[in-house]
mmCIF file of C-alpha atoms in Angstrom:
data_model
loop_
_atom_site.group_PDB
_atom_site.id
_atom_site.type_symbol
_atom_site.label_atom_id
_atom_site.label_comp_id
_atom_site.label_asym_id
_atom_site.label_seq_id
_atom_site.Cartn_x
_atom_site.Cartn_y
_atom_site.Cartn_z
ATOM 1 C CA MET E 1048 16.647 -30.163 29.327
ATOM 2 C CA ILE E 1049 15.332 -26.889 27.874
ATOM 3 C CA ASP E 1050 18.860 -25.762 26.966
ATOM 4 C CA LYS E 1051 19.572 -29.087 25.261
ATOM 5 C CA LEU E 1052 16.324 -28.903 23.318
ATOM 6 C CA GLU E 1053 17.235 -25.377 22.167
ATOM 7 C CA PHE E 1054 20.643 -26.706 21.028
ATOM 8 C CA PHE E 1055 18.822 -29.423 19.067
ATOM 9 C CA ILE E 1056 16.376 -26.978 17.448
ATOM 10 C CA ALA E 1057 19.274 -24.724 16.399
ATOM 11 C CA LEU E 1058 21.179 -27.659 14.888
ATOM 12 C CA ALA E 1059 18.113 -28.814 12.945
ATOM 13 C CA LYS E 1060 17.714 -25.312 11.555
ATOM 14 C CA GLU E 1061 21.363 -24.502 10.773
ATOM 15 C CA GLU E 1062 22.354 -28.045 9.690
ATOM 16 C CA HIS E 1063 25.880 -27.274 10.906
ATOM 17 C CA PHE E 1064 27.329 -27.780 14.389
ATOM 18 C CA GLY E 1065 29.515 -24.659 14.292
ATOM 19 C CA ARG E 1066 26.748 -22.310 13.127
ATOM 20 C CA ALA E 1067 24.273 -23.802 15.618
ATOM 21 C CA ALA E 1068 26.740 -23.271 18.457
ATOM 22 C CA GLU E 1069 27.229 -19.657 17.372
ATOM 23 C CA VAL E 1070 23.462 -19.066 17.315
ATOM 24 C CA CYS E 1071 23.169 -20.512 20.839
ATOM 25 C CA GLY E 1072 26.136 -18.524 22.133
ATOM 26 C CA VAL E 1073 28.134 -21.596 23.198
ATOM 27 C CA THR E 1074 31.195 -23.447 21.954
ATOM 28 C CA GLN E 1075 30.809 -26.268 19.443
ATOM 29 C CA PRO E 1076 31.988 -28.919 21.974
ATOM 30 C CA THR E 1077 29.382 -27.672 24.466
ATOM 31 C CA LEU E 1078 26.607 -27.949 21.883
ATOM 32 C CA SER E 1079 27.745 -31.394 20.724
ATOM 33 C CA ALA E 1080 27.973 -32.630 24.309
ATOM 34 C CA GLY E 1081 24.499 -31.265 25.101
ATOM 35 C CA ILE E 1082 22.931 -33.094 22.151
ATOM 36 C CA LYS E 1083 24.722 -36.342 23.061
ATOM 37 C CA GLN E 1084 23.396 -35.999 26.611
ATOM 38 C CA LEU E 1085 19.893 -35.452 25.195
ATOM 39 C CA GLU E 1086 20.264 -38.632 23.115
ATOM 40 C CA GLY E 1087 21.354 -40.483 26.261
ATOM 41 C CA GLN E 1088 18.396 -39.209 28.261
ATOM 42 C CA LEU E 1089 15.910 -40.167 25.527
ATOM 43 C CA GLY E 1090 17.631 -43.459 24.634
ATOM 44 C CA VAL E 1091 17.642 -42.819 20.865
ATOM 45 C CA MET E 1092 19.961 -41.346 18.264
ATOM 46 C CA LEU E 1093 18.735 -37.983 17.030
ATOM 47 C CA VAL E 1094 21.447 -36.904 14.599
ATOM 48 C CA LEU E 1095 23.153 -38.673 11.688
ATOM 49 C CA ARG E 1096 26.838 -37.927 12.136
ATOM 50 C CA GLY E 1097 29.855 -38.267 9.895
ATOM 51 C CA SER E 1098 32.628 -35.802 9.343
ATOM 52 C CA ARG E 1099 29.800 -33.243 9.410
ATOM 53 C CA PHE E 1100 26.069 -32.977 10.089
ATOM 54 C CA GLN E 1101 24.169 -35.377 7.807
ATOM 55 C CA GLY E 1102 20.599 -34.876 8.950
ATOM 56 C CA LEU E 1103 18.179 -36.094 11.592
ATOM 57 C CA THR E 1104 17.147 -39.668 12.253
ATOM 58 C CA PRO E 1105 13.432 -40.529 12.061
ATOM 59 C CA GLU E 1106 13.408 -40.361 15.863
ATOM 60 C CA GLY E 1107 15.139 -36.999 15.625
ATOM 61 C CA GLU E 1108 12.339 -35.653 13.436
ATOM 62 C CA GLN E 1109 9.794 -36.771 16.063
ATOM 63 C CA VAL E 1110 11.787 -35.205 18.882
ATOM 64 C CA LEU E 1111 12.143 -31.959 16.898
ATOM 65 C CA ALA E 1112 8.368 -31.475 16.873
ATOM 66 C CA TRP E 1113 8.229 -32.053 20.639
ATOM 67 C CA ALA E 1114 11.251 -29.812 21.212
ATOM 68 C CA ARG E 1115 9.595 -26.902 19.410
ATOM 69 C CA ARG E 1116 6.436 -27.386 21.460
ATOM 70 C CA ILE E 1117 8.254 -27.654 24.802
ATOM 71 C CA VAL E 1118 10.595 -24.718 24.142
ATOM 72 C CA GLY E 1119 7.641 -22.636 22.936
ATOM 73 C CA ASP E 1120 5.705 -23.437 26.123
ATOM 74 C CA SER E 1121 8.751 -22.548 28.222
ATOM 75 C CA ARG E 1122 9.061 -19.172 26.514
ATOM 76 C CA THR E 1123 5.338 -18.560 26.976
ATOM 77 C CA MET E 1124 5.618 -19.281 30.708
ATOM 78 C CA ARG E 1125 8.557 -16.896 31.109
ATOM 79 C CA GLU E 1126 6.766 -14.132 29.195
ATOM 80 C CA GLU E 1127 3.602 -14.579 31.246
ATOM 81 C CA MET E 1128 5.553 -14.212 34.492
ATOM 82 C CA ARG E 1129 7.367 -11.138 33.166
ATOM 83 C CA ALA E 1130 4.070 -9.586 32.033
ATOM 84 C CA ALA E 1131 2.531 -10.304 35.456
ATOM 85 C CA ARG E 1132 5.385 -8.437 37.156
ATOM 86 C CA HIS E 1133 6.015 -5.556 34.778
ATOM 87 C CA GLY E 1134 3.216 -5.416 32.165
ATOM 88 C CA LEU E 1135 3.747 -6.152 28.492
ATOM 89 C CA SER E 1136 7.302 -5.491 27.320
ATOM 90 C CA GLY E 1137 9.840 -6.958 24.946
ATOM 91 C CA ARG E 1138 10.207 -7.185 21.171
ATOM 92 C CA ILE E 1139 7.682 -8.520 18.673
ATOM 93 C CA ARG E 1140 9.211 -9.955 15.489
ATOM 94 C CA ILE E 1141 6.952 -9.743 12.425
ATOM 95 C CA ALA E 1142 7.607 -10.895 8.858
ATOM 96 C CA ALA E 1143 5.283 -9.608 6.128
ATOM 97 C CA ILE E 1144 4.887 -10.165 2.415
ATOM 98 C CA PRO E 1145 5.990 -7.072 0.427
ATOM 99 C CA THR E 1146 2.485 -6.045 -0.626
ATOM 100 C CA ALA E 1147 1.379 -5.937 3.047
ATOM 101 C CA LEU E 1148 4.326 -3.939 4.408
ATOM 102 C CA ALA E 1149 2.608 -0.586 3.912
ATOM 103 C CA MET E 1150 -0.242 -1.503 6.248
ATOM 104 C CA VAL E 1151 1.891 -2.888 9.103
ATOM 105 C CA ALA E 1152 1.948 0.566 10.722
ATOM 106 C CA ARG E 1153 -1.831 0.343 11.166
ATOM 107 C CA LEU E 1154 -1.177 -2.648 13.416
ATOM 108 C CA THR E 1155 1.991 -1.628 15.244
ATOM 109 C CA THR E 1156 1.120 2.033 15.959
ATOM 110 C CA PRO E 1157 -2.072 1.510 18.014
ATOM 111 C CA PHE E 1158 -0.469 -1.531 19.658
ATOM 112 C CA ARG E 1159 2.470 0.491 20.956
ATOM 113 C CA GLU E 1160 0.188 3.286 22.154
ATOM 114 C CA LYS E 1161 -1.430 0.695 24.441
ATOM 115 C CA HIS E 1162 1.853 -1.035 25.343
ATOM 116 C CA PRO E 1163 4.725 1.507 25.253
ATOM 117 C CA GLY E 1164 7.204 -1.027 26.638
ATOM 118 C CA VAL E 1165 7.032 -3.085 23.427
ATOM 119 C CA THR E 1166 9.347 -2.658 20.425
ATOM 120 C CA PHE E 1167 9.073 -4.187 16.958
ATOM 121 C CA SER E 1168 11.207 -5.815 14.301
ATOM 122 C CA VAL E 1169 9.531 -5.938 10.862
ATOM 123 C CA LEU E 1170 11.023 -7.949 7.979
ATOM 124 C CA SER E 1171 10.027 -8.208 4.321
ATOM 125 C CA ARG E 1172 9.815 -11.882 3.314
ATOM 126 C CA THR E 1173 8.106 -14.169 0.815
ATOM 127 C CA SER E 1174 5.019 -16.084 1.957
ATOM 128 C CA ILE E 1175 7.054 -19.313 2.083
ATOM 129 C CA GLU E 1176 9.728 -17.656 4.214
ATOM 130 C CA VAL E 1177 7.078 -16.239 6.579
ATOM 131 C CA LEU E 1178 5.818 -19.760 7.359
ATOM 132 C CA SER E 1179 9.339 -21.162 7.689
ATOM 133 C CA LEU E 1180 10.394 -18.413 10.102
ATOM 134 C CA LEU E 1181 7.220 -18.953 12.123
ATOM 135 C CA GLY E 1182 7.812 -22.687 12.367
ATOM 136 C CA ASN E 1183 11.396 -22.151 13.545
ATOM 137 C CA PHE E 1184 10.416 -19.569 16.220
ATOM 138 C CA ASP E 1185 12.426 -16.902 14.367
ATOM 139 C CA ILE E 1186 9.392 -14.596 14.299
ATOM 140 C CA ASP E 1187 6.379 -14.169 16.561
ATOM 141 C CA ALA E 1188 3.839 -13.495 13.810
ATOM 142 C CA GLY E 1189 3.562 -13.110 10.055
ATOM 143 C CA ILE E 1190 1.353 -11.245 7.609
ATOM 144 C CA THR E 1191 0.647 -13.250 4.475
ATOM 145 C CA TYR E 1192 -2.029 -14.607 2.140
ATOM 146 C CA LEU E 1193 -4.540 -16.909 3.829
ATOM 147 C CA ASP E 1194 -6.453 -18.415 0.926
ATOM 148 C CA ASN E 1195 -4.196 -19.010 -2.069
ATOM 149 C CA GLU E 1196 -1.553 -21.559 -1.045
ATOM 150 C CA PRO E 1197 -1.485 -24.058 1.877
ATOM 151 C CA LEU E 1198 -0.615 -22.529 5.261
ATOM 152 C CA GLY E 1199 -0.350 -25.663 7.373
ATOM 153 C CA ARG E 1200 -1.347 -25.411 11.035
ATOM 154 C CA VAL E 1201 -1.446 -21.764 12.088
ATOM 155 C CA THR E 1202 -3.658 -19.426 14.054
ATOM 156 C CA SER E 1203 -4.908 -16.777 11.632
ATOM 157 C CA VAL E 1204 -6.824 -13.508 11.699
ATOM 158 C CA PRO E 1205 -8.143 -12.324 8.283
ATOM 159 C CA LEU E 1206 -7.393 -8.620 7.883
ATOM 160 C CA TYR E 1207 -8.451 -7.477 4.415
ATOM 161 C CA ASP E 1208 -9.085 -8.611 0.828
ATOM 162 C CA GLU E 1209 -6.420 -7.683 -1.705
ATOM 163 C CA ARG E 1210 -7.864 -6.395 -5.023
ATOM 164 C CA TYR E 1211 -5.755 -5.540 -8.036
ATOM 165 C CA GLN E 1212 -5.246 -2.384 -10.047
ATOM 166 C CA LEU E 1213 -3.250 -1.348 -13.080
ATOM 167 C CA ILE E 1214 -0.815 1.366 -11.978
ATOM 168 C CA THR E 1215 0.239 3.430 -14.965
ATOM 169 C CA ALA E 1216 1.175 6.977 -15.976
ATOM 170 C CA VAL E 1217 -1.263 9.358 -17.636
ATOM 171 C CA GLY E 1218 -0.822 9.132 -21.416
ATOM 172 C CA ASN E 1219 -0.028 5.411 -21.409
ATOM 173 C CA PRO E 1220 -2.454 2.936 -23.014
ATOM 174 C CA TYR E 1221 -5.634 2.471 -20.934
ATOM 175 C CA SER E 1222 -4.762 5.377 -18.620
ATOM 176 C CA ASP E 1223 -8.049 7.106 -19.501
ATOM 177 C CA ARG E 1224 -10.134 3.995 -18.700
ATOM 178 C CA ASP E 1225 -12.321 3.403 -15.634
ATOM 179 C CA LYS E 1226 -11.427 -0.287 -15.714
ATOM 180 C CA VAL E 1227 -9.260 -2.665 -17.715
ATOM 181 C CA THR E 1228 -9.208 -6.444 -18.219
ATOM 182 C CA TRP E 1229 -6.406 -8.855 -17.364
ATOM 183 C CA ALA E 1230 -6.122 -9.759 -21.052
ATOM 184 C CA GLU E 1231 -5.669 -6.113 -22.085
ATOM 185 C CA ILE E 1232 -2.838 -5.332 -19.661
ATOM 186 C CA SER E 1233 -0.758 -8.252 -20.942
ATOM 187 C CA GLN E 1234 0.371 -6.040 -23.829
ATOM 188 C CA LEU E 1235 1.892 -3.338 -21.595
ATOM 189 C CA PRO E 1236 5.551 -3.045 -20.518
ATOM 190 C CA LEU E 1237 5.162 -4.299 -16.947
ATOM 191 C CA CYS E 1238 7.389 -4.244 -13.883
ATOM 192 C CA LEU E 1239 6.353 -6.928 -11.380
ATOM 193 C CA LEU E 1240 7.527 -8.694 -8.267
ATOM 194 C CA THR E 1241 9.805 -11.707 -8.769
ATOM 195 C CA PRO E 1242 8.275 -15.187 -9.288
ATOM 196 C CA ASP E 1243 9.217 -16.336 -5.762
ATOM 197 C CA MET E 1244 6.625 -13.879 -4.414
ATOM 198 C CA GLN E 1245 3.084 -15.220 -3.986
ATOM 199 C CA ASN E 1246 1.652 -11.918 -5.275
ATOM 200 C CA ARG E 1247 3.417 -12.597 -8.576
ATOM 201 C CA ARG E 1248 2.124 -16.159 -8.689
ATOM 202 C CA ILE E 1249 -1.399 -14.819 -8.105
ATOM 203 C CA ILE E 1250 -0.999 -12.295 -10.936
ATOM 204 C CA ASP E 1251 0.360 -14.979 -13.296
ATOM 205 C CA GLN E 1252 -2.575 -17.212 -12.352
ATOM 206 C CA HIS E 1253 -5.185 -14.575 -13.241
ATOM 207 C CA LEU E 1254 -3.408 -13.714 -16.485
ATOM 208 C CA ALA E 1255 -3.385 -17.410 -17.396
ATOM 209 C CA GLU E 1256 -7.112 -17.625 -16.605
ATOM 210 C CA ALA E 1257 -7.582 -14.781 -19.087
ATOM 211 C CA GLY E 1258 -5.677 -16.814 -21.680
ATOM 212 C CA VAL E 1259 -2.556 -14.624 -21.798
ATOM 213 C CA GLN E 1260 1.002 -14.594 -20.502
ATOM 214 C CA VAL E 1261 3.355 -11.726 -19.731
ATOM 215 C CA ARG E 1262 7.104 -11.360 -19.802
ATOM 216 C CA PRO E 1263 7.807 -8.408 -17.522
ATOM 217 C CA THR E 1264 10.439 -5.987 -18.718
ATOM 218 C CA LEU E 1265 11.578 -5.605 -15.099
ATOM 219 C CA GLU E 1266 11.288 -7.810 -12.015
ATOM 220 C CA SER E 1267 12.243 -6.976 -8.426
ATOM 221 C CA ASN E 1268 11.544 -8.189 -4.897
ATOM 222 C CA SER E 1269 11.403 -4.545 -3.762
ATOM 223 C CA MET E 1270 8.227 -2.481 -3.959
ATOM 224 C CA ILE E 1271 10.346 0.699 -3.880
ATOM 225 C CA VAL E 1272 12.083 -0.386 -7.099
ATOM 226 C CA LEU E 1273 8.710 -0.968 -8.764
ATOM 227 C CA PHE E 1274 7.336 2.388 -7.597
ATOM 228 C CA SER E 1275 10.388 4.262 -8.873
ATOM 229 C CA HIS E 1276 10.057 2.694 -12.319
ATOM 230 C CA ILE E 1277 6.324 3.408 -12.519
ATOM 231 C CA ARG E 1278 7.044 7.077 -11.780
ATOM 232 C CA THR E 1279 9.276 7.307 -14.869
ATOM 233 C CA GLY E 1280 6.116 6.922 -16.950
ATOM 234 C CA LYS E 1281 7.757 4.140 -18.996
ATOM 235 C CA TRP E 1282 6.539 1.170 -16.953
ATOM 236 C CA SER E 1283 3.187 0.004 -15.650
ATOM 237 C CA SER E 1284 2.504 -2.490 -12.866
ATOM 238 C CA ILE E 1285 -0.220 -4.551 -11.201
ATOM 239 C CA MET E 1286 -0.624 -3.806 -7.496
ATOM 240 C CA PRO E 1287 -3.190 -4.275 -4.747
ATOM 241 C CA LEU E 1288 -5.678 -1.450 -4.206
ATOM 242 C CA ASN E 1289 -4.745 -0.983 -0.535
ATOM 243 C CA LEU E 1290 -1.066 -0.553 -1.462
ATOM 244 C CA ALA E 1291 -1.860 2.054 -4.108
ATOM 245 C CA GLU E 1292 -4.049 3.917 -1.593
ATOM 246 C CA THR E 1293 -1.307 3.863 1.051
ATOM 247 C CA PHE E 1294 1.240 5.423 -1.266
ATOM 248 C CA GLY E 1295 -1.295 7.982 -2.451
ATOM 249 C CA PHE E 1296 -0.889 7.728 -6.214
ATOM 250 C CA SER E 1297 -2.256 10.801 -7.970
ATOM 251 C CA GLU E 1298 -1.689 12.579 -11.270
ATOM 252 C CA PRO E 1299 0.288 11.824 -13.358
ATOM 253 C CA ILE E 1300 -0.103 8.234 -12.051
ATOM 254 C CA ARG E 1301 -3.468 6.439 -12.216
ATOM 255 C CA ALA E 1302 -4.750 3.330 -10.433
ATOM 256 C CA ILE E 1303 -7.330 1.526 -12.600
ATOM 257 C CA PRO E 1304 -9.365 -1.508 -11.391
ATOM 258 C CA ILE E 1305 -8.668 -4.777 -13.211
ATOM 259 C CA VAL E 1306 -11.712 -6.904 -14.067
ATOM 260 C CA GLU E 1307 -12.602 -10.143 -15.829
ATOM 261 C CA PRO E 1308 -12.158 -11.443 -13.223
ATOM 262 C CA ASP E 1309 -12.528 -8.912 -10.403
ATOM 263 C CA ALA E 1310 -10.197 -11.012 -8.261
ATOM 264 C CA SER E 1311 -9.463 -10.764 -4.546
ATOM 265 C CA HIS E 1312 -7.322 -12.697 -2.057
ATOM 266 C CA THR E 1313 -7.371 -12.522 1.735
ATOM 267 C CA VAL E 1314 -4.348 -11.250 3.672
ATOM 268 C CA GLY E 1315 -4.104 -11.836 7.402
ATOM 269 C CA LEU E 1316 -1.979 -12.236 10.499
ATOM 270 C CA VAL E 1317 -0.647 -15.727 11.289
ATOM 271 C CA ALA E 1318 0.906 -17.119 14.467
ATOM 272 C CA THR E 1319 1.856 -20.551 15.764
ATOM 273 C CA PRO E 1320 -1.218 -22.611 16.794
ATOM 274 C CA ARG E 1321 -0.503 -22.852 20.515
ATOM 275 C CA GLU E 1322 -2.724 -22.293 23.521
ATOM 276 C CA PRO E 1323 -2.054 -20.225 25.411
ATOM 277 C CA HIS E 1324 -0.147 -17.804 23.204
ATOM 278 C CA THR E 1325 2.539 -15.670 24.771
ATOM 279 C CA PRO E 1326 1.076 -12.456 26.207
ATOM 280 C CA LEU E 1327 2.744 -10.435 23.436
ATOM 281 C CA VAL E 1328 1.372 -12.612 20.638
ATOM 282 C CA GLN E 1329 -2.115 -12.728 22.184
ATOM 283 C CA ALA E 1330 -2.166 -8.941 22.454
ATOM 284 C CA LEU E 1331 -1.058 -8.708 18.805
ATOM 285 C CA LEU E 1332 -3.829 -11.111 17.736
ATOM 286 C CA ASP E 1333 -6.341 -8.965 19.645
ATOM 287 C CA GLU E 1334 -5.051 -5.847 17.885
ATOM 288 C CA ALA E 1335 -5.293 -7.624 14.528
ATOM 289 C CA MET E 1336 -8.952 -8.462 15.192
ATOM 290 C CA ALA E 1337 -9.642 -4.801 15.978
ATOM 291 C CA LEU E 1338 -7.894 -3.776 12.749
ATOM 292 C CA ALA E 1339 -9.897 -6.342 10.789
ATOM 293 C CA ASP E 1340 -13.108 -4.825 12.142
ATOM 294 C CA ASP E 1341 -11.859 -1.397 11.019
ATOM 295 C CA PHE E 1342 -11.108 -2.679 7.499
ATOM 296 C CA HIS E 1343 -14.554 -4.307 7.366
ATOM 297 C CA THR E 1344 -16.265 -1.084 8.491
ATOM 298 C CA ARG E 1345 -14.424 0.953 5.837
ATOM 299 C CA ARG E 1346 -15.403 -1.532 3.144
#
């Protein structure tokens, strides 16, 4: 039953029998036969079929939610038994929004010192992708905004508040200021993240609240691209304070607080809302709470 449910979850995700079979490491006939057997056991049709996959039936959508829960519980049980025998080991898959990538090491480094048998995979993804990957069991945890756009049902640990700064070269407009307003920076040649990033939507929102709009002269989904353009002295950008501190901007680059409003948004760790969590995920949540306390103490 567990294998058949995993076949079904893969098909719902890939929306293609061949790709789902490849993900599961079986032949397409094996996957198709497994799903037909699952339909027979449950007494309902799960998949709309034609010459190709056409979607799930209403009953299929209901079964998908149960399948994710049952498969998740099965994985949790296996991990608990492995941890009981050998201690924590395995790989933790994390997806983080680009502006939070620089702080991931503050979570993973102390974690691995406590649990040397654990390895990590860290991906850069949009906030929407983080939630999608979490829902499909493609990651174990995500780092994303907690308070700006709906998260759905997740377990969350607030880590820090993201505050925004103008990052610009010495000699550029406002570079000698102690603070600058959102309205003022709208006139600068800006390089920003792409509109599919929630950080960009937050920035656009605060600019709109100030009664202005910007048309960036450069957009990228890579923070490295933005940093390299700022360092030319020809572009400015809007970035979170913690990110600027991590990369250690100094002369000839300045980080200037943006006010009116002095905006902040909470970034945190998210995981699927199951009890109990797998031992790996629970240990990561515990580490996140310790890191949150550290951020709070520093503030």
